[in-house]
Amino acid sequence: MSRDEWNPRELPDLADRTYLVTGSNAGLGYFASEQLARAGAQVIMTGRNPNRLAAARAAVYRRVPDAATRAAVDTMILDTSNLGSVRAAAATVRSRKHLDGVLLNAGIVHTPKERQTTLDGHELVFATNALGHFALAGELLTTLAASVGRMVWVGSMSTSLTPFDPVDPELVDDYSAWRAYVQSKTATTALGLEADRRLRDAGVPVASVVAHPGYSTSGRTPGIIGVNEPSRMTRFVDNLQAAIAQSKEHGAWPLVRVLVDPSVEGGEFWGPRFITHGEPRRAKASRLTRSREIAERLWSACEDATGVRWPFDRAARVRRR
């Protein structure tokens, strides 16, 4: 299938493929999981809250009637802000011995007004959006390599709107809610691009790709009990932005495409056709996120903060399935 033939509403058959999605109980993560299950994939939905995960899984089965027979949808507790939780979840996934891709989606969008730290002592937004995913991708690298798999990092338009250089990634000295969000997305994009460079240099058969969802809002998104239940006011306000906004269901399209489309290559950056909305197209990451110097600085910071060194040599030698 060529790039021009891709239809996000009718994905290719993904039977016998297994994908892990972080932050699956709502928003982009939920709709990505639903779209994968609709195509017959085995989906591991992850999140922090077991009740919300159960509600999301039930919603997939309601909305995809044949998911119970065509696809297996499992749930797993995974809190990307907690490195212990990341390690435990990764160990469980490794025991399954097959993983075709991981969507590193979980994140805090509505960031706290005051700086908060995790149990591990890291700034909450950076830990949740970037550090946890860096650690998870590293822990799952050999499993992905065995399946010649793919990792997808989630970027944001915000990195072009306000290009903050993350010289202080954990914002010890100058915290603001907006800067915390933008810097975390600068980090995920830069790390995703840097990961692909390092994977290629090491000869590891895993692609690293970055995608962003455009401007996706809950008020433009179908109502789903336990998953997306916006107020009437949210619906009203979000619908006033109909010309530039889209649903989270459509926002998941670029994420899912780069996860499963074999024509997508490692190191690419994708987003909606019209930047804020539309069908997925290849795009260009912001200049800041393409800086090799910034990426190497962030990589070292993540290694120090998580204690995770990606096993490139071992992944390059792993026996492929």
Tab-separated table of C-alpha atoms in Angstrom:
chain	number	residue	atom	x	y	z
A	1	MET	CA	0.000	0.000	0.000
A	2	SER	CA	1.416	3.369	-1.029
A	3	ARG	CA	1.312	6.449	1.145
A	4	ASP	CA	-1.391	8.008	-1.021
A	5	GLU	CA	-3.664	4.971	-0.675
A	6	TRP	CA	-3.790	4.978	3.126
A	7	ASN	CA	-7.295	5.135	4.600
A	8	PRO	CA	-7.319	5.762	8.379
A	9	ARG	CA	-10.919	4.529	8.549
A	10	GLU	CA	-10.010	1.157	7.045
A	11	LEU	CA	-6.711	-0.110	8.383
A	12	PRO	CA	-4.987	-3.163	6.933
A	13	ASP	CA	-5.530	-6.476	8.676
A	14	LEU	CA	-3.448	-6.503	11.859
A	15	ALA	CA	-4.240	-10.037	12.979
A	16	ASP	CA	-1.314	-11.678	14.807
A	17	ARG	CA	0.217	-8.242	15.544
A	18	THR	CA	0.644	-7.071	19.150
A	19	TYR	CA	0.874	-3.443	20.276
A	20	LEU	CA	1.228	-1.767	23.639
A	21	VAL	CA	-0.358	1.661	24.144
A	22	THR	CA	0.410	3.813	27.172
A	23	GLY	CA	-2.325	6.044	28.556
A	24	SER	CA	-5.112	3.935	27.036
A	25	ASN	CA	-8.013	4.760	29.301
A	26	ALA	CA	-8.941	8.058	27.609
A	27	GLY	CA	-8.166	10.467	24.791
A	28	LEU	CA	-5.721	9.612	22.036
A	29	GLY	CA	-4.576	6.416	23.729
A	30	TYR	CA	-8.092	5.045	23.939
A	31	PHE	CA	-8.932	5.770	20.308
A	32	ALA	CA	-5.596	4.401	19.106
A	33	SER	CA	-6.332	1.197	21.013
A	34	GLU	CA	-9.842	1.003	19.574
A	35	GLN	CA	-8.596	1.510	16.007
A	36	LEU	CA	-5.933	-1.169	16.432
A	37	ALA	CA	-8.461	-3.626	17.878
A	38	ARG	CA	-10.896	-2.862	15.056
A	39	ALA	CA	-8.176	-3.986	12.629
A	40	GLY	CA	-7.725	-7.262	14.514
A	41	ALA	CA	-4.570	-6.459	16.502
A	42	GLN	CA	-3.799	-7.760	19.953
A	43	VAL	CA	-3.722	-4.638	22.136
A	44	ILE	CA	-2.219	-4.144	25.576
A	45	MET	CA	-4.013	-1.121	27.033
A	46	THR	CA	-2.103	0.462	29.917
A	47	GLY	CA	-2.795	3.167	32.469
A	48	ARG	CA	-2.564	4.082	36.138
A	49	ASN	CA	-6.140	3.436	37.250
A	50	PRO	CA	-7.508	-0.132	37.062
A	51	ASN	CA	-11.164	0.975	37.129
A	52	ARG	CA	-10.681	3.431	34.262
A	53	LEU	CA	-8.753	0.828	32.294
A	54	ALA	CA	-11.578	-1.671	32.778
A	55	ALA	CA	-14.095	0.925	31.571
A	56	ALA	CA	-11.969	1.666	28.512
A	57	ARG	CA	-11.603	-2.002	27.651
A	58	ALA	CA	-15.356	-2.483	28.019
A	59	ALA	CA	-15.895	0.475	25.690
A	60	VAL	CA	-13.677	-1.112	23.035
A	61	TYR	CA	-15.735	-4.284	23.170
A	62	ARG	CA	-18.996	-2.291	22.938
A	63	ARG	CA	-17.833	-0.215	19.982
A	64	VAL	CA	-15.996	-3.012	18.164
A	65	PRO	CA	-18.481	-5.895	18.272
A	66	ASP	CA	-16.118	-8.509	16.847
A	67	ALA	CA	-13.105	-7.485	18.961
A	68	ALA	CA	-13.738	-10.290	21.412
A	69	THR	CA	-13.274	-12.883	18.674
A	70	ARG	CA	-10.855	-11.142	16.277
A	71	ALA	CA	-8.594	-9.391	18.759
A	72	ALA	CA	-7.432	-9.826	22.334
A	73	VAL	CA	-7.583	-6.632	24.362
A	74	ASP	CA	-5.677	-6.868	27.630
A	75	THR	CA	-5.095	-4.283	30.335
A	76	MET	CA	-1.988	-3.639	32.392
A	77	ILE	CA	-1.184	-1.160	35.146
A	78	LEU	CA	1.588	1.183	34.018
A	79	ASP	CA	2.298	4.596	35.501
A	80	THR	CA	4.934	6.339	33.406
A	81	SER	CA	5.660	8.774	36.251
A	82	ASN	CA	6.810	5.859	38.429
A	83	LEU	CA	10.007	4.130	37.293
A	84	GLY	CA	9.247	1.079	39.419
A	85	SER	CA	5.913	0.689	37.649
A	86	VAL	CA	7.648	1.055	34.280
A	87	ARG	CA	10.171	-1.670	35.103
A	88	ALA	CA	7.477	-4.034	36.399
A	89	ALA	CA	5.267	-3.565	33.340
A	90	ALA	CA	8.211	-4.004	30.977
A	91	ALA	CA	9.182	-7.256	32.678
A	92	THR	CA	5.636	-8.562	32.215
A	93	VAL	CA	5.614	-7.625	28.535
A	94	ARG	CA	9.028	-9.216	27.977
A	95	SER	CA	7.681	-12.489	29.345
A	96	ARG	CA	5.178	-12.561	26.470
A	97	LYS	CA	8.133	-12.594	24.055
A	98	HIS	CA	6.316	-10.841	21.220
A	99	LEU	CA	5.690	-7.158	20.644
A	100	ASP	CA	5.359	-5.458	17.260
A	101	GLY	CA	5.135	-1.892	18.477
A	102	VAL	CA	4.722	0.451	21.384
A	103	LEU	CA	2.840	3.748	21.297
A	104	LEU	CA	4.419	6.051	23.889
A	105	ASN	CA	1.306	8.148	24.351
A	106	ALA	CA	0.624	8.684	28.060
A	107	GLY	CA	1.073	12.221	29.234
A	108	ILE	CA	-0.113	15.173	31.228
A	109	VAL	CA	-1.758	17.840	29.066
A	110	HIS	CA	-3.389	19.925	31.795
A	111	THR	CA	-0.227	20.572	33.740
A	112	PRO	CA	-0.213	21.711	37.393
A	113	LYS	CA	0.221	25.410	38.129
A	114	GLU	CA	2.943	24.703	40.688
A	115	ARG	CA	5.908	22.394	40.247
A	116	GLN	CA	5.282	18.898	41.594
A	117	THR	CA	7.609	15.941	41.928
A	118	THR	CA	7.134	12.190	41.634
A	119	LEU	CA	7.994	9.512	44.173
A	120	ASP	CA	11.316	9.198	42.338
A	121	GLY	CA	11.993	12.902	42.887
A	122	HIS	CA	11.537	14.090	39.299
A	123	GLU	CA	9.393	16.938	37.993
A	124	LEU	CA	5.971	15.403	37.347
A	125	VAL	CA	5.315	16.497	33.751
A	126	PHE	CA	8.788	15.672	32.438
A	127	ALA	CA	8.726	12.347	34.278
A	128	THR	CA	5.312	11.340	32.953
A	129	ASN	CA	5.678	12.523	29.376
A	130	ALA	CA	9.357	11.850	28.717
A	131	LEU	CA	11.363	9.994	31.370
A	132	GLY	CA	8.930	7.104	31.791
A	133	HIS	CA	8.730	6.558	28.063
A	134	PHE	CA	12.497	6.722	27.644
A	135	ALA	CA	12.831	4.040	30.315
A	136	LEU	CA	10.022	1.894	28.893
A	137	ALA	CA	11.392	1.999	25.344
A	138	GLY	CA	14.819	1.013	26.618
A	139	GLU	CA	13.437	-1.843	28.714
A	140	LEU	CA	11.472	-3.198	25.744
A	141	LEU	CA	14.181	-2.724	23.117
A	142	THR	CA	15.273	-6.350	22.788
A	143	THR	CA	11.649	-7.529	22.622
A	144	LEU	CA	10.912	-5.032	19.858
A	145	ALA	CA	14.086	-6.018	18.033
A	146	ALA	CA	13.079	-9.672	18.049
A	147	SER	CA	9.911	-8.716	16.155
A	148	VAL	CA	11.571	-6.033	13.999
A	149	GLY	CA	9.170	-3.681	15.726
A	150	ARG	CA	8.542	0.019	16.062
A	151	MET	CA	8.307	2.670	18.765
A	152	VAL	CA	6.211	5.800	18.338
A	153	TRP	CA	6.736	8.971	20.345
A	154	VAL	CA	4.013	11.623	20.595
A	155	GLY	CA	5.017	15.198	19.805
A	156	SER	CA	3.051	18.433	19.745
A	157	MET	CA	2.470	21.566	17.660
A	158	SER	CA	3.453	23.543	20.763
A	159	THR	CA	7.148	22.974	20.106
A	160	SER	CA	6.877	25.247	17.055
A	161	LEU	CA	4.705	27.846	18.784
A	162	THR	CA	7.020	28.398	21.750
A	163	PRO	CA	10.462	26.855	21.179
A	164	PHE	CA	11.793	26.481	24.723
A	165	ASP	CA	15.319	25.053	24.836
A	166	PRO	CA	15.190	22.512	27.717
A	167	VAL	CA	18.492	23.467	29.346
A	168	ASP	CA	16.724	22.759	32.647
A	169	PRO	CA	14.455	19.842	31.650
A	170	GLU	CA	13.067	19.333	35.155
A	171	LEU	CA	12.427	23.066	35.594
A	172	VAL	CA	14.061	23.359	38.973
A	173	ASP	CA	14.525	27.122	38.632
A	174	ASP	CA	11.833	28.482	36.301
A	175	TYR	CA	8.658	26.393	36.365
A	176	SER	CA	5.453	27.336	34.576
A	177	ALA	CA	2.624	25.043	33.529
A	178	TRP	CA	2.968	25.876	29.833
A	179	ARG	CA	6.750	25.612	29.785
A	180	ALA	CA	6.555	22.237	31.535
A	181	TYR	CA	4.270	20.905	28.822
A	182	VAL	CA	6.186	22.319	25.861
A	183	GLN	CA	9.579	21.229	27.170
A	184	SER	CA	8.300	17.714	27.770
A	185	LYS	CA	7.089	17.547	24.166
A	186	THR	CA	10.349	18.995	22.906
A	187	ALA	CA	11.999	16.158	24.782
A	188	THR	CA	9.768	13.383	23.412
A	189	THR	CA	10.272	14.581	19.848
A	190	ALA	CA	14.028	15.086	20.165
A	191	LEU	CA	14.425	11.723	21.928
A	192	GLY	CA	12.355	9.952	19.287
A	193	LEU	CA	14.510	11.332	16.474
A	194	GLU	CA	17.729	10.665	18.370
A	195	ALA	CA	16.599	7.123	19.147
A	196	ASP	CA	16.285	6.370	15.460
A	197	ARG	CA	19.777	7.705	14.765
A	198	ARG	CA	21.255	5.523	17.501
A	199	LEU	CA	19.261	2.456	16.483
A	200	ARG	CA	20.487	2.778	12.907
A	201	ASP	CA	24.101	3.308	13.986
A	202	ALA	CA	23.930	0.204	16.197
A	203	GLY	CA	22.239	-1.933	13.555
A	204	VAL	CA	19.150	-2.553	15.692
A	205	PRO	CA	16.101	-3.560	13.572
A	206	VAL	CA	13.701	-1.203	15.369
A	207	ALA	CA	12.282	2.019	13.904
A	208	SER	CA	11.634	5.089	16.031
A	209	VAL	CA	9.037	7.523	14.665
A	210	VAL	CA	7.371	10.690	16.005
A	211	ALA	CA	3.791	11.831	15.361
A	212	HIS	CA	1.603	14.631	16.675
A	213	PRO	CA	-2.217	14.720	16.902
A	214	GLY	CA	-2.837	18.299	15.807
A	215	TYR	CA	-5.434	20.219	17.796
A	216	SER	CA	-7.654	17.449	19.157
A	217	THR	CA	-10.294	18.299	21.754
A	218	SER	CA	-12.684	16.313	23.907
A	219	GLY	CA	-15.631	18.505	22.912
A	220	ARG	CA	-15.244	17.435	19.290
A	221	THR	CA	-14.958	13.774	20.289
A	222	PRO	CA	-17.719	11.127	20.500
A	223	GLY	CA	-19.139	10.677	23.988
A	224	ILE	CA	-18.180	7.330	25.510
A	225	ILE	CA	-19.184	6.352	29.033
A	226	GLY	CA	-16.123	6.136	31.259
A	227	VAL	CA	-13.817	7.383	28.508
A	228	ASN	CA	-14.959	10.745	27.151
A	229	GLU	CA	-17.800	12.616	28.837
A	230	PRO	CA	-17.377	16.357	28.137
A	231	SER	CA	-19.752	18.871	29.669
A	232	ARG	CA	-22.217	20.847	27.552
A	233	MET	CA	-20.048	23.921	27.991
A	234	THR	CA	-16.989	22.038	26.738
A	235	ARG	CA	-18.961	20.861	23.721
A	236	PHE	CA	-20.102	24.414	23.006
A	237	VAL	CA	-16.659	25.990	23.327
A	238	ASP	CA	-14.877	23.289	21.358
A	239	ASN	CA	-17.420	23.388	18.553
A	240	LEU	CA	-16.753	27.102	18.137
A	241	GLN	CA	-13.282	26.006	17.027
A	242	ALA	CA	-14.576	23.524	14.460
A	243	ALA	CA	-12.602	25.160	11.645
A	244	ILE	CA	-9.275	24.302	13.246
A	245	ALA	CA	-10.015	21.540	15.769
A	246	GLN	CA	-10.737	17.851	15.389
A	247	SER	CA	-11.787	14.936	17.566
A	248	LYS	CA	-9.338	12.856	19.538
A	249	GLU	CA	-10.533	9.954	17.422
A	250	HIS	CA	-9.080	11.686	14.364
A	251	GLY	CA	-6.105	12.931	16.369
A	252	ALA	CA	-5.136	9.296	16.890
A	253	TRP	CA	-4.909	8.719	13.124
A	254	PRO	CA	-1.296	9.901	12.687
A	255	LEU	CA	-0.213	7.952	15.776
A	256	VAL	CA	-1.763	4.732	14.544
A	257	ARG	CA	-0.516	5.166	10.994
A	258	VAL	CA	3.126	5.558	11.952
A	259	LEU	CA	2.760	2.582	14.291
A	260	VAL	CA	1.440	0.147	11.655
A	261	ASP	CA	2.083	1.493	8.139
A	262	PRO	CA	5.088	-0.382	6.660
A	263	SER	CA	5.799	2.517	4.281
A	264	VAL	CA	6.615	4.832	7.209
A	265	GLU	CA	10.333	4.943	7.948
A	266	GLY	CA	12.252	5.469	11.154
A	267	GLY	CA	13.225	9.056	11.899
A	268	GLU	CA	10.137	10.515	10.241
A	269	PHE	CA	7.741	13.035	11.786
A	270	TRP	CA	4.011	12.879	11.024
A	271	GLY	CA	0.909	14.902	11.795
A	272	PRO	CA	-2.464	15.973	10.371
A	273	ARG	CA	-2.554	17.260	6.789
A	274	PHE	CA	-3.615	20.779	7.814
A	275	ILE	CA	-1.358	20.851	10.894
A	276	THR	CA	-4.237	21.172	13.382
A	277	HIS	CA	-6.566	18.700	11.680
A	278	GLY	CA	-6.939	16.332	8.780
A	279	GLU	CA	-5.714	12.947	7.616
A	280	PRO	CA	-2.131	11.941	8.495
A	281	ARG	CA	0.739	13.215	6.404
A	282	ARG	CA	4.507	13.328	6.712
A	283	ALA	CA	5.605	16.681	8.174
A	284	LYS	CA	8.723	18.391	9.474
A	285	ALA	CA	9.589	18.576	13.148
A	286	SER	CA	10.391	21.979	14.635
A	287	ARG	CA	13.961	23.155	14.258
A	288	LEU	CA	14.660	22.930	17.992
A	289	THR	CA	13.641	19.275	18.190
A	290	ARG	CA	15.911	18.430	15.242
A	291	SER	CA	19.004	19.729	17.027
A	292	ARG	CA	21.467	16.888	17.594
A	293	GLU	CA	23.155	18.818	20.410
A	294	ILE	CA	19.885	19.209	22.303
A	295	ALA	CA	18.942	15.579	21.681
A	296	GLU	CA	22.261	14.280	23.011
A	297	ARG	CA	21.950	16.502	26.065
A	298	LEU	CA	18.426	15.210	26.753
A	299	TRP	CA	19.509	11.607	26.184
A	300	SER	CA	22.229	11.920	28.814
A	301	ALA	CA	19.804	13.605	31.216
A	302	CYS	CA	17.312	10.762	30.774
A	303	GLU	CA	19.964	8.111	31.301
A	304	ASP	CA	21.071	9.787	34.521
A	305	ALA	CA	17.515	10.317	35.785
A	306	THR	CA	16.220	6.808	35.017
A	307	GLY	CA	19.344	4.709	35.336
A	308	VAL	CA	18.380	3.046	32.044
A	309	ARG	CA	21.012	2.502	29.361
A	310	TRP	CA	19.479	1.165	26.183
A	311	PRO	CA	20.967	-2.264	25.349
A	312	PHE	CA	21.882	-1.464	21.743
A	313	ASP	CA	24.517	-4.175	21.388
A	314	ARG	CA	22.276	-6.894	22.803
A	315	ALA	CA	19.316	-5.744	20.697
A	316	ALA	CA	21.458	-5.820	17.545
A	317	ARG	CA	22.332	-9.475	18.226
A	318	VAL	CA	18.892	-10.675	19.254
A	319	ARG	CA	17.414	-13.580	17.334
A	320	ARG	CA	14.560	-12.374	15.159
A	321	ARG	CA	11.216	-14.132	15.054
